[in-house]
XYZ file of C-alpha atoms in Angstrom:
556
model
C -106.693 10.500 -43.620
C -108.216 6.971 -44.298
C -105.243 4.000 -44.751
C -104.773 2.216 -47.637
C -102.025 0.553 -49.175
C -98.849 2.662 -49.709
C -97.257 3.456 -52.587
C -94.967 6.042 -53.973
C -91.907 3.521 -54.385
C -90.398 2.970 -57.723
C -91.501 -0.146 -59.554
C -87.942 -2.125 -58.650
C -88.120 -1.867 -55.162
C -91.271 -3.900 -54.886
C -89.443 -7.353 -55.658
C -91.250 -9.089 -52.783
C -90.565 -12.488 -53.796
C -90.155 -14.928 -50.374
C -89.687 -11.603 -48.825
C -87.097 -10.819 -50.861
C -85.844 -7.013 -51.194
C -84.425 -5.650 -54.563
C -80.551 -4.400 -54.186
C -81.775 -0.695 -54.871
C -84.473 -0.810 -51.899
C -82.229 -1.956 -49.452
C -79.387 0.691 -50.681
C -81.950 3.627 -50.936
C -83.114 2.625 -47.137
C -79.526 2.108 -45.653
C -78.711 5.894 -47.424
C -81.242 7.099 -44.392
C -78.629 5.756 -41.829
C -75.896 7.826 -44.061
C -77.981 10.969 -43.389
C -78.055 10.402 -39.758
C -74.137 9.618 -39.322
C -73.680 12.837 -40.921
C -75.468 14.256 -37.723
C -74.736 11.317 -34.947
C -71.051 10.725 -35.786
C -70.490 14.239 -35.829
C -71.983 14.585 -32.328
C -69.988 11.143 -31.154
C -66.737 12.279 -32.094
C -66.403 16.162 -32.233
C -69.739 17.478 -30.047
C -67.738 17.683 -26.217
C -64.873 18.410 -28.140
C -66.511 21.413 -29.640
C -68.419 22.514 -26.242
C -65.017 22.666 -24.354
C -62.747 23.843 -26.425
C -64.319 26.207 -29.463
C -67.703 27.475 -27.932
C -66.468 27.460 -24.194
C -68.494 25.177 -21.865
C -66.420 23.669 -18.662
C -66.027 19.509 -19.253
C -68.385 19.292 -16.164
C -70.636 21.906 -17.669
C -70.888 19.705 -21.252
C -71.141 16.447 -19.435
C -74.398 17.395 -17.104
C -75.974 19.053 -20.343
C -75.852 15.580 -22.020
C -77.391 13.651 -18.697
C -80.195 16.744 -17.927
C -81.070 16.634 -22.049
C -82.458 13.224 -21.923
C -84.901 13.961 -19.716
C -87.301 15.243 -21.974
C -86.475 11.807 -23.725
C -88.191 9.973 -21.182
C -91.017 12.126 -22.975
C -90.453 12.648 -26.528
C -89.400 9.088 -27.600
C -92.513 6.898 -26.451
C -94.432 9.866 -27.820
C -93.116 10.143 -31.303
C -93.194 5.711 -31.276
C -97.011 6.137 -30.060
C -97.363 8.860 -32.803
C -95.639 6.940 -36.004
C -97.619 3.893 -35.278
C -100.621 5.577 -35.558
C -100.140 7.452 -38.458
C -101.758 6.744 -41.667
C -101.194 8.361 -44.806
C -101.651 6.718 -48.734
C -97.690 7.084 -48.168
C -97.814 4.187 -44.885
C -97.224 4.769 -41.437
C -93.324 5.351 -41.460
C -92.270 6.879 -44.465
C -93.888 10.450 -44.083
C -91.767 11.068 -41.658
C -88.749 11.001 -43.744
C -89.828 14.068 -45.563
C -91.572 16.217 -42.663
C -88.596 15.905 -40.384
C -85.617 16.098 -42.230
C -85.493 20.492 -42.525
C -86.229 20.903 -38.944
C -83.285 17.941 -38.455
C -81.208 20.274 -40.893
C -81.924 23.471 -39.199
C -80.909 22.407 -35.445
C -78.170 20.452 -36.007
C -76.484 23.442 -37.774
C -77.990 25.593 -34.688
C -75.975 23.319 -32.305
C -72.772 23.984 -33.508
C -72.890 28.038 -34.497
C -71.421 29.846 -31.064
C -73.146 32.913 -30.466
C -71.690 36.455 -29.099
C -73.212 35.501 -25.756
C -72.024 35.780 -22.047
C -71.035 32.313 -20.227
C -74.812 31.699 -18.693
C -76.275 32.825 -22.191
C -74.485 30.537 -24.208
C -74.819 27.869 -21.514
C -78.397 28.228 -22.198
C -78.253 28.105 -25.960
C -76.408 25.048 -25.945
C -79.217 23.073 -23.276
C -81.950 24.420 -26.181
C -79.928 23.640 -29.251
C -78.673 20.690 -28.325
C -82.690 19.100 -27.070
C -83.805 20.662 -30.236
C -81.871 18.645 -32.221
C -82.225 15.398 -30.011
C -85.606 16.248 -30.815
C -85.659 16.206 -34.569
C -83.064 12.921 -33.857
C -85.810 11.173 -32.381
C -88.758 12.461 -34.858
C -87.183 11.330 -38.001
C -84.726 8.211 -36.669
C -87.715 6.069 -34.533
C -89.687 5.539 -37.629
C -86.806 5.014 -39.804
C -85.588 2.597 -37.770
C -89.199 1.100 -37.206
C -89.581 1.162 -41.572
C -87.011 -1.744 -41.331
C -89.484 -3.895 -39.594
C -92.402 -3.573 -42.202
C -90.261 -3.644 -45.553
C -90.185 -6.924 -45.230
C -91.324 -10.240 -43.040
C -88.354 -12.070 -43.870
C -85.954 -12.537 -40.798
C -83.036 -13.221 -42.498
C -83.956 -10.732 -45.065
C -84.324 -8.122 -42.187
C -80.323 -8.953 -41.146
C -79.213 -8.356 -45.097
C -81.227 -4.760 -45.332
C -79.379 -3.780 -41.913
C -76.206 -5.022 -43.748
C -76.522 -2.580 -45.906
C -77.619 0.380 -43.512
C -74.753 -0.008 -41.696
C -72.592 -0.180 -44.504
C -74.279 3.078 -45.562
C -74.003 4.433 -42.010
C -70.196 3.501 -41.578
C -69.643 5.768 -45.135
C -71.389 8.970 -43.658
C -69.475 8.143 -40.339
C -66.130 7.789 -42.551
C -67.238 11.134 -44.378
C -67.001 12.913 -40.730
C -64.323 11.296 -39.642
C -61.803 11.941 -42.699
C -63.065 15.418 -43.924
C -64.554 17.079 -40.429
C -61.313 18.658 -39.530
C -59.943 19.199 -42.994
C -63.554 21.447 -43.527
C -63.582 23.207 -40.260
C -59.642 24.420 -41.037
C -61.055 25.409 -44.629
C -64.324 26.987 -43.518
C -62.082 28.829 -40.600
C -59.420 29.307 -42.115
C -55.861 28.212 -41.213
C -52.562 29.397 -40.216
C -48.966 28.163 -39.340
C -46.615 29.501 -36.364
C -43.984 28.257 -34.580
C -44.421 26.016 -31.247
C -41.213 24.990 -29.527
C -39.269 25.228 -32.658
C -42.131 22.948 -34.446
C -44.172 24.667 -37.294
C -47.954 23.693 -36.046
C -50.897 24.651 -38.612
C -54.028 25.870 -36.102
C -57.226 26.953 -37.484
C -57.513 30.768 -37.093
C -62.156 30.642 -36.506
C -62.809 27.295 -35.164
C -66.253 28.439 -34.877
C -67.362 29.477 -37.690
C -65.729 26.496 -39.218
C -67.954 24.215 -37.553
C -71.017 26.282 -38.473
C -70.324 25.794 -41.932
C -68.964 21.773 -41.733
C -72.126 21.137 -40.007
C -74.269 22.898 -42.941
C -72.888 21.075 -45.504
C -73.736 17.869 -43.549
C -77.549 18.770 -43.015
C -78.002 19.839 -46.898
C -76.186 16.391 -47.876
C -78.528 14.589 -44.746
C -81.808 16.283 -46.475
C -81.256 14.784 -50.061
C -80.563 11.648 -48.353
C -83.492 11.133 -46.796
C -85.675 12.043 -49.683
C -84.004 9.193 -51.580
C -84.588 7.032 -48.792
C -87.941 8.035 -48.843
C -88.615 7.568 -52.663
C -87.182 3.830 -52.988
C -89.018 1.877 -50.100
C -91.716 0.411 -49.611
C -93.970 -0.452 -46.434
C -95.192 -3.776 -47.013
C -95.829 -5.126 -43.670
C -99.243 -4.466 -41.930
C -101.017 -5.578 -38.534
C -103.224 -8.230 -39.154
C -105.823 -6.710 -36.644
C -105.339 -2.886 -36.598
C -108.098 -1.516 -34.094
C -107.171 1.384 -32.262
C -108.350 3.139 -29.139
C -109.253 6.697 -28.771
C -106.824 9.356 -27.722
C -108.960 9.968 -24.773
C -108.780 6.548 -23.646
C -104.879 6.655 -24.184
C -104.838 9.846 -22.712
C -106.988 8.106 -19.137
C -103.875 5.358 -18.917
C -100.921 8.131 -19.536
C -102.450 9.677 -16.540
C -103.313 7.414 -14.138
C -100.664 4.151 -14.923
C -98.819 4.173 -11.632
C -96.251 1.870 -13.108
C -95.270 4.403 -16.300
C -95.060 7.086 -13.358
C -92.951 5.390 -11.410
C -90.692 4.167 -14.453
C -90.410 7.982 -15.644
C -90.284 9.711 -11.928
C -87.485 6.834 -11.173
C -85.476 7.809 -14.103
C -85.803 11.378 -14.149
C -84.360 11.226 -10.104
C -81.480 8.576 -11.487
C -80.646 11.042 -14.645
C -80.565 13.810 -12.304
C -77.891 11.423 -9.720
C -76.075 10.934 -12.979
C -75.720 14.639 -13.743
C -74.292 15.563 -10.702
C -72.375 12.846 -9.950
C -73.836 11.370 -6.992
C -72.818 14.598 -5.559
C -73.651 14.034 -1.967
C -74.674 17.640 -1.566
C -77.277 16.952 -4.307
C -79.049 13.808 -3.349
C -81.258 14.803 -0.489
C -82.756 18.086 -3.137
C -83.007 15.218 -5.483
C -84.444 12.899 -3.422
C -87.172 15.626 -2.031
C -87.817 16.474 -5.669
C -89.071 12.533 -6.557
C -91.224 12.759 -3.263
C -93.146 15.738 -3.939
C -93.501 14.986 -7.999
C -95.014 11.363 -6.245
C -97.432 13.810 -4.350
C -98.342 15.622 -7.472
C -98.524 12.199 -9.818
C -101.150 11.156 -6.319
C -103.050 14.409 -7.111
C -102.820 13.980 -10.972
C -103.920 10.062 -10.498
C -107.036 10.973 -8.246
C -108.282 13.954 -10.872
C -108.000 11.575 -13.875
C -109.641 8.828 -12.247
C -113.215 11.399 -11.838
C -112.524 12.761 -14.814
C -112.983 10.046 -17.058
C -115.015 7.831 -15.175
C -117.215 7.846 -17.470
C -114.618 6.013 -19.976
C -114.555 1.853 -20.332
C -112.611 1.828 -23.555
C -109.957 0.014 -23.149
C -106.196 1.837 -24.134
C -104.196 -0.056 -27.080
C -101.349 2.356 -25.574
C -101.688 0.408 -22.131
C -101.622 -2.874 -23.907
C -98.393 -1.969 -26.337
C -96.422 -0.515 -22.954
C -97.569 -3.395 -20.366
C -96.007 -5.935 -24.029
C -92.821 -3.995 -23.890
C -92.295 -4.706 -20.883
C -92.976 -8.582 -20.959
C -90.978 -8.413 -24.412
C -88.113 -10.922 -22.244
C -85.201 -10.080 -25.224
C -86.257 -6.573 -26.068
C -85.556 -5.842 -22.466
C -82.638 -7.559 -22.942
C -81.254 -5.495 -26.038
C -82.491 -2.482 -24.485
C -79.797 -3.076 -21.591
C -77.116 -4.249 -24.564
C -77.542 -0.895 -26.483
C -77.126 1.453 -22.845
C -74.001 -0.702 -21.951
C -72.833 -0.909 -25.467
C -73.455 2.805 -26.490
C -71.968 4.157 -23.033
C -68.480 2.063 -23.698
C -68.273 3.391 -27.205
C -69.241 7.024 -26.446
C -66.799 7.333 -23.800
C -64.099 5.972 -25.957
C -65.217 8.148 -29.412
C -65.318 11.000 -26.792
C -61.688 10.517 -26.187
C -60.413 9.680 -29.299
C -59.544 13.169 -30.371
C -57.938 15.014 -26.849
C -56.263 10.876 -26.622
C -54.010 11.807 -29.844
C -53.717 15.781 -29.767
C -52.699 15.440 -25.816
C -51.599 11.928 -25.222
C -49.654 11.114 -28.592
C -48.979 14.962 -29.600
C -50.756 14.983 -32.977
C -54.492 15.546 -33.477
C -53.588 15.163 -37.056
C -53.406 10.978 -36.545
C -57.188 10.846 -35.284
C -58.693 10.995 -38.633
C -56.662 8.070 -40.242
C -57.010 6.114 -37.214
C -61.417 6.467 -37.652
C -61.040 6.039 -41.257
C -59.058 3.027 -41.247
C -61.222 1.400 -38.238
C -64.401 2.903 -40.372
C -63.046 0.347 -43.067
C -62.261 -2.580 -41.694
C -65.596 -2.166 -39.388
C -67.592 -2.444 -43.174
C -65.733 -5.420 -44.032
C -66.466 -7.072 -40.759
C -69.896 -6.286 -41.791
C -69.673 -7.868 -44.811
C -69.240 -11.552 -42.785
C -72.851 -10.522 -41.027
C -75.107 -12.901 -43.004
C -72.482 -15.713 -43.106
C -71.454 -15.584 -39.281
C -75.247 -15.383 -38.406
C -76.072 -18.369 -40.212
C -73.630 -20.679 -38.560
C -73.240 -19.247 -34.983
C -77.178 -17.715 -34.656
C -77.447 -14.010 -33.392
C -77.371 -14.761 -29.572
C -73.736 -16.076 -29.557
C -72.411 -14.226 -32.186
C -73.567 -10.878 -30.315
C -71.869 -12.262 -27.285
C -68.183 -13.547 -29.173
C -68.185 -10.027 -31.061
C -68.811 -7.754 -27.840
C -66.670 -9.559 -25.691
C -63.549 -10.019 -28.150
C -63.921 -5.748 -29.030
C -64.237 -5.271 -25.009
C -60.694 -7.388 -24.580
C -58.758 -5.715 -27.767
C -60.167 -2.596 -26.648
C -58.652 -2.788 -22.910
C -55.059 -3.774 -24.583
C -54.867 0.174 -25.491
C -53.577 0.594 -21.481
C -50.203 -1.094 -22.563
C -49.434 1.537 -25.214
C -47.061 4.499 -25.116
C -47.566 7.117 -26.791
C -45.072 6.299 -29.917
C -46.719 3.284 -30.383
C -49.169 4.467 -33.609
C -48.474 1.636 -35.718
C -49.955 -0.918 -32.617
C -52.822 1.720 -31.804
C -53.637 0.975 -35.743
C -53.398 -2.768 -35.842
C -55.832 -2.795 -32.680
C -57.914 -0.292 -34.155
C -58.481 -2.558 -37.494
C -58.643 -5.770 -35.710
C -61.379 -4.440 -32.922
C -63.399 -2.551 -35.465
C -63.311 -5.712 -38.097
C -64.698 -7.883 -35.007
C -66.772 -5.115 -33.739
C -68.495 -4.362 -37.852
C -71.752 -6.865 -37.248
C -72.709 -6.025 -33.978
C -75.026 -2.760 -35.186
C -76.347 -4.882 -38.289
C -77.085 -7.670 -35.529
C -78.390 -5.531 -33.078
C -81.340 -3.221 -35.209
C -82.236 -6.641 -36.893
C -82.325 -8.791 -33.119
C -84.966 -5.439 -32.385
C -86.805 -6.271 -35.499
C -87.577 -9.607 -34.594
C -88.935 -8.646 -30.767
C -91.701 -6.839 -32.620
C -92.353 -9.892 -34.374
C -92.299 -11.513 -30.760
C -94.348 -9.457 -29.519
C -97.046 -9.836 -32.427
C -96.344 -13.496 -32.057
C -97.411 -13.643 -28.152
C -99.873 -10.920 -28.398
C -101.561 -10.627 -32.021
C -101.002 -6.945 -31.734
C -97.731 -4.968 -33.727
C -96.726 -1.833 -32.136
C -92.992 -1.629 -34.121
C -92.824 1.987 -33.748
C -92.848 1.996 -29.669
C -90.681 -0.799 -30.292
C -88.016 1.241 -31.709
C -88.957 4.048 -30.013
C -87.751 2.484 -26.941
C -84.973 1.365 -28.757
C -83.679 4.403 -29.824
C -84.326 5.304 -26.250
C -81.666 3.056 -24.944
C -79.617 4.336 -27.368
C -79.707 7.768 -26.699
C -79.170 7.132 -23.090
C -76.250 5.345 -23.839
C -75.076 8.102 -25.836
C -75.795 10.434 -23.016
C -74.269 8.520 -20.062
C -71.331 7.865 -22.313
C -71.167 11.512 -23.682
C -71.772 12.814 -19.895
C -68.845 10.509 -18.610
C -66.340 11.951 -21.475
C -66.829 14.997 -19.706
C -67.167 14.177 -16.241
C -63.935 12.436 -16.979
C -61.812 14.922 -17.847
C -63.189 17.293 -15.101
C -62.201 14.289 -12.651
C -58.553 13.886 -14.362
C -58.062 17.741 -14.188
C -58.031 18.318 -18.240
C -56.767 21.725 -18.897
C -58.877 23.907 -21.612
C -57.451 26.074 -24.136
C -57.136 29.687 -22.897
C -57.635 32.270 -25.719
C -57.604 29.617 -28.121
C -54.147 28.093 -26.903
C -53.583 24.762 -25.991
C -52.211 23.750 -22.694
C -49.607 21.616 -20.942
C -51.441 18.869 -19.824
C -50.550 16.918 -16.324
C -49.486 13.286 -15.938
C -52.304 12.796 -14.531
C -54.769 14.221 -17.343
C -52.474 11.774 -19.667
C -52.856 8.453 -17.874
C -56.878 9.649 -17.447
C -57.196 10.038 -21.324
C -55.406 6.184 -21.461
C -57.970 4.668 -19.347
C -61.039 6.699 -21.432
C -59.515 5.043 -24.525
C -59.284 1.482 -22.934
C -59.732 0.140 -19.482
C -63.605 2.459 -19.272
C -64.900 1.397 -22.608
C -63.760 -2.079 -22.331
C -65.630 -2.554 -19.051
C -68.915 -1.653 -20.831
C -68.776 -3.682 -23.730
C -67.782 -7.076 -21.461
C -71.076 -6.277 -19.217
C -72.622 -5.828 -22.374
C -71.867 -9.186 -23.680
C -73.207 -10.501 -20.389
C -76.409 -9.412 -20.475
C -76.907 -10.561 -24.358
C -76.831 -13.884 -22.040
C -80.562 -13.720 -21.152
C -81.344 -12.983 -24.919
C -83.985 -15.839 -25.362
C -85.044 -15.593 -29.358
C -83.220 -19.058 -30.737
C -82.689 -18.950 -34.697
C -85.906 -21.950 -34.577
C -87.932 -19.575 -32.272
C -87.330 -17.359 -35.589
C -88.257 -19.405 -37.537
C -91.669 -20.837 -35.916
C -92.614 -16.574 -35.589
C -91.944 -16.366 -39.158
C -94.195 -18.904 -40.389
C -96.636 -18.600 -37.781
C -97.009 -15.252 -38.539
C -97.349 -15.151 -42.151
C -100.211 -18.039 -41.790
C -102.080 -15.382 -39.400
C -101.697 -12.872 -41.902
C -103.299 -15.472 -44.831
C -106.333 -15.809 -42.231
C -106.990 -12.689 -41.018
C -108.139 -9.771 -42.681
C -106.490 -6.235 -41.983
C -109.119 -3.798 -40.839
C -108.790 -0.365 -42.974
């Protein structure tokens, strides 16, 4: 379908004055990152939970499925980027998306979490297809919403207040999981009380069938979010040169780049390391594996090259990947988000055996989400403020590094000690509320960096890479949670009852919640070090690039 201008937004969310967005755009857009808490926050604080002890997967078993998962991301995600920037519809480039993918989101993240009447290799299986189905549909729906924030605007600072509000938005779908997850799954299952040591204990009688349901009302609430996300925006920003090459010539580079071989044959072997540990009864199978797929990439390479000799069109593709990878601070942030990410997924991981195990009452890990949920929005709140007077760079740094510190102070705690495990809580998450705003805004301006160097826009491999980072620091921290309590000897229910667990499991689950995570998010705030975008160097890509766009006309 021929471009042209998009439309299909209502008439007061095209206030475009300065850049300006109207107050009903910017809360219909952040409503998207609602939808997707519904489905990520879920997955961050309940998915290993649910693997090892309602549908029956070993710790280890849960933790290499997150790892071995991702490697079709090394596929998907620079795919669906290449796609959504090449997609044009009368509704823009982005947007469409919104509507195709949000069923097929719906319908596999439900899929993940119904258990079926299968044997332990059968079910093994289900979970490895569920679970990339659903990273799938993550990845189809979530790159070019994230890659919509970059074209709804030009406006830097504008950019920062619109991810202001789709992180408030995202922190209440994330508080909606966290305070009514467990409360559903004990409705949808069903509960009961008996008598433990003398102490009435309420269990849920069908954990799994409460999760089915939990997770169905959370896709049918995620699908009428995204709609209304959909109908209020607006894409507004265009290329000012938008020439692109042929999927043939694409297709030449994709099979005969050395350098994206190497990059995705490199991380494949180092995802497969990851997944089993470093096992050293794995590495030399792993290590023959990377030799003979660089035989078969030689083969591939040599084929290509005859086949299309005939082609001399240059690839657009070629020329957005080889710009990613000069893009100095995207590289930057895409090491922040797999450090960041990792930290905080090991921790969420452990937030939930921490209190039922280490403190004796799952019951307290809802209040203590809710009330860090909370203070994390009104630490958002300072975003626009704090950014003005201390720039992005070192408020990134401050904010990473004082979370990392309060985080590590959870090592001193015993388990009576709620009321400090609260205060830390609030005070971290308050500190810790404007790093995502920060963060999805910092990636909107390296596609403005790169347009600025290059005078080429590729904003959906932008985020696609992005989201990239972020799913493999999801993974690695997802994989550790279980690799974790494999390596502290965590004891799984047996027949649906809990059991004892040792001293050693305990003091494990205390260094998951503190000492781990904090570890991350320090080496995180190093590396925002080499971040090289100054708040001028905004400003001069700003201007510079809104005088290009007065010049030069867009080609339809």
């Amino acid at each position: 379908m021929p471009y042209s201008e998009p439309n299909g937004a209502t008439a007061a969310a095209k206030t475009v004055s300065n850049g300006q967005l109207s107050v009903g755009e910017k809360v219909g857009y952040g409503l998207g990152d609602t939808a997707s808490n519904l489905y990520w926050k879920t997955f961050e604080f309940f998915l290993v939970y649910f693997y090892t002890d309602v549908f029956g997967l070993t710790a280890k078993s849960a933790g290499t499925l997150m790892l071995v998962t991702r490697i079709w991301d090394a596929i998907n995600d620079p795919f669906v980027g290449y796609l959504s920037d090449r997609t044009r519809t009368t509704w823009g480039r982005f947007r469409p998306y919104l509507v195709w993918m949000a069923l097929p989101f719906a319908i596999t993240g439900t899929l993940t979490f119904f258990t079926p009447d299968l044997g332990p290799t059968g079910k093994l299986i289900y979970a490895y297809v569920t679970y990339t189905l659903v990273m799938m549909m993550y990845t189809a729906i979530n790159i070019p919403y994230g890659a919509l924030m970059g074209v709804i605007t030009s406006s830097s600072i504008e950019r920062t207040s619109v991810s202001t509000y789709r992180f408030i938005a995202a922190f209440c779908g994330g508080i909606v999981v966290q305070y009514c997850t467990l409360g559903m799954v004990r409705y949808f299952g069903g509960s009961e009380t008996i008598l433990v040591d003398g102490v009435e204990k309420e269990i849920v009688i069908n954990e799994q069938m409460g999760f089915f349901w939990t997770m169905l009302v959370f896709s049918v609430a995620a699908v009428i979010l995204f709609l209304i996300t959909f109908a209020t925006t607006t894409e507004r920003v265009q290329p000012a040169t938008d020439v692109k090459s042929t999927f043939r010539a694409d297709l030449k580079f994709v099979l005969t780049n050395n350098l994206l071989h190497q990059l995705m044959l490199g991380g494949i072997a180092f995802l497969a390391c990851l997944a089993t540990a470093f096992s050293a009864s794995t590495l030399i199978p792993i290590l023959a594996s990377y030799v003979t797929l660089n035989l078969l990439m030689l083969g591939v390479r040599k084929y290509a090259i005859h086949r299309f000799a005939d082609s001399t069109e240059a690839s657009t593709f070629e020329s957005d990947f080889i710009d990613l990878l000069h893009n100095r601070p995207w590289m930057v942030l895409f090491g922040f988000g797999l450090l960041q990410l990792s930290g905080l997924f090991v921790r969420g991981g452990a937030i939930l055996y921490y209190f039922k195990y280490y403190c004796g009452d799952a019951g307290l890990a809802p209040n203590f989400w809710v009330i860090g949920s909370f203070a994390a929005i009104a630490g958002m709140l300072l975003t626009k403020p704090l950014t003005r007077i201390f720039g992005k760079k070192a408020l990134m740094i401050g904010l990473n590094a004082g979370v990392g510190i309060l985080c590590g102070c959870f090592i001193f705690l015993k388990p009576d000690q709620v009321n400090a495990m609260l205060a830390l809580q609030v005070a971290g998450s308050f500190i810790g509320g404007p790093i995502p705003v920060l963060l999805w805004a910092m990636y909107a301006d390296t596609a403005d960096y790169s347009e600025w160097r290059t005078h080429r826009r590729a904003t959906g491999l932008v985020f696609a890479a992005a989201t990239f980072s972020q799913k493999m620091g999801c993974a690695v921290g997802a994989a550790m949670t279980g690799f974790a309590l494999d390596f502290y000897s965590y004891s799984q229910p047996i027949d649906g009852v809990d059991q004892l667990q040792s001293d050693t499991t305990l003091n494990g689950l205390c260094m998951m919640m503190s000492v781990i995570p904090a570890g991350f998010l320090l080496a995180a705030a190093a590396c925002m070090l080499f971040y090289n975008i100054s708040h001028s160097l905004e400003q001069q890509i700003e201007a510079d690039l809104q005088a290009r766009k007065a010049t030069e006309p867009t080609v339809a």
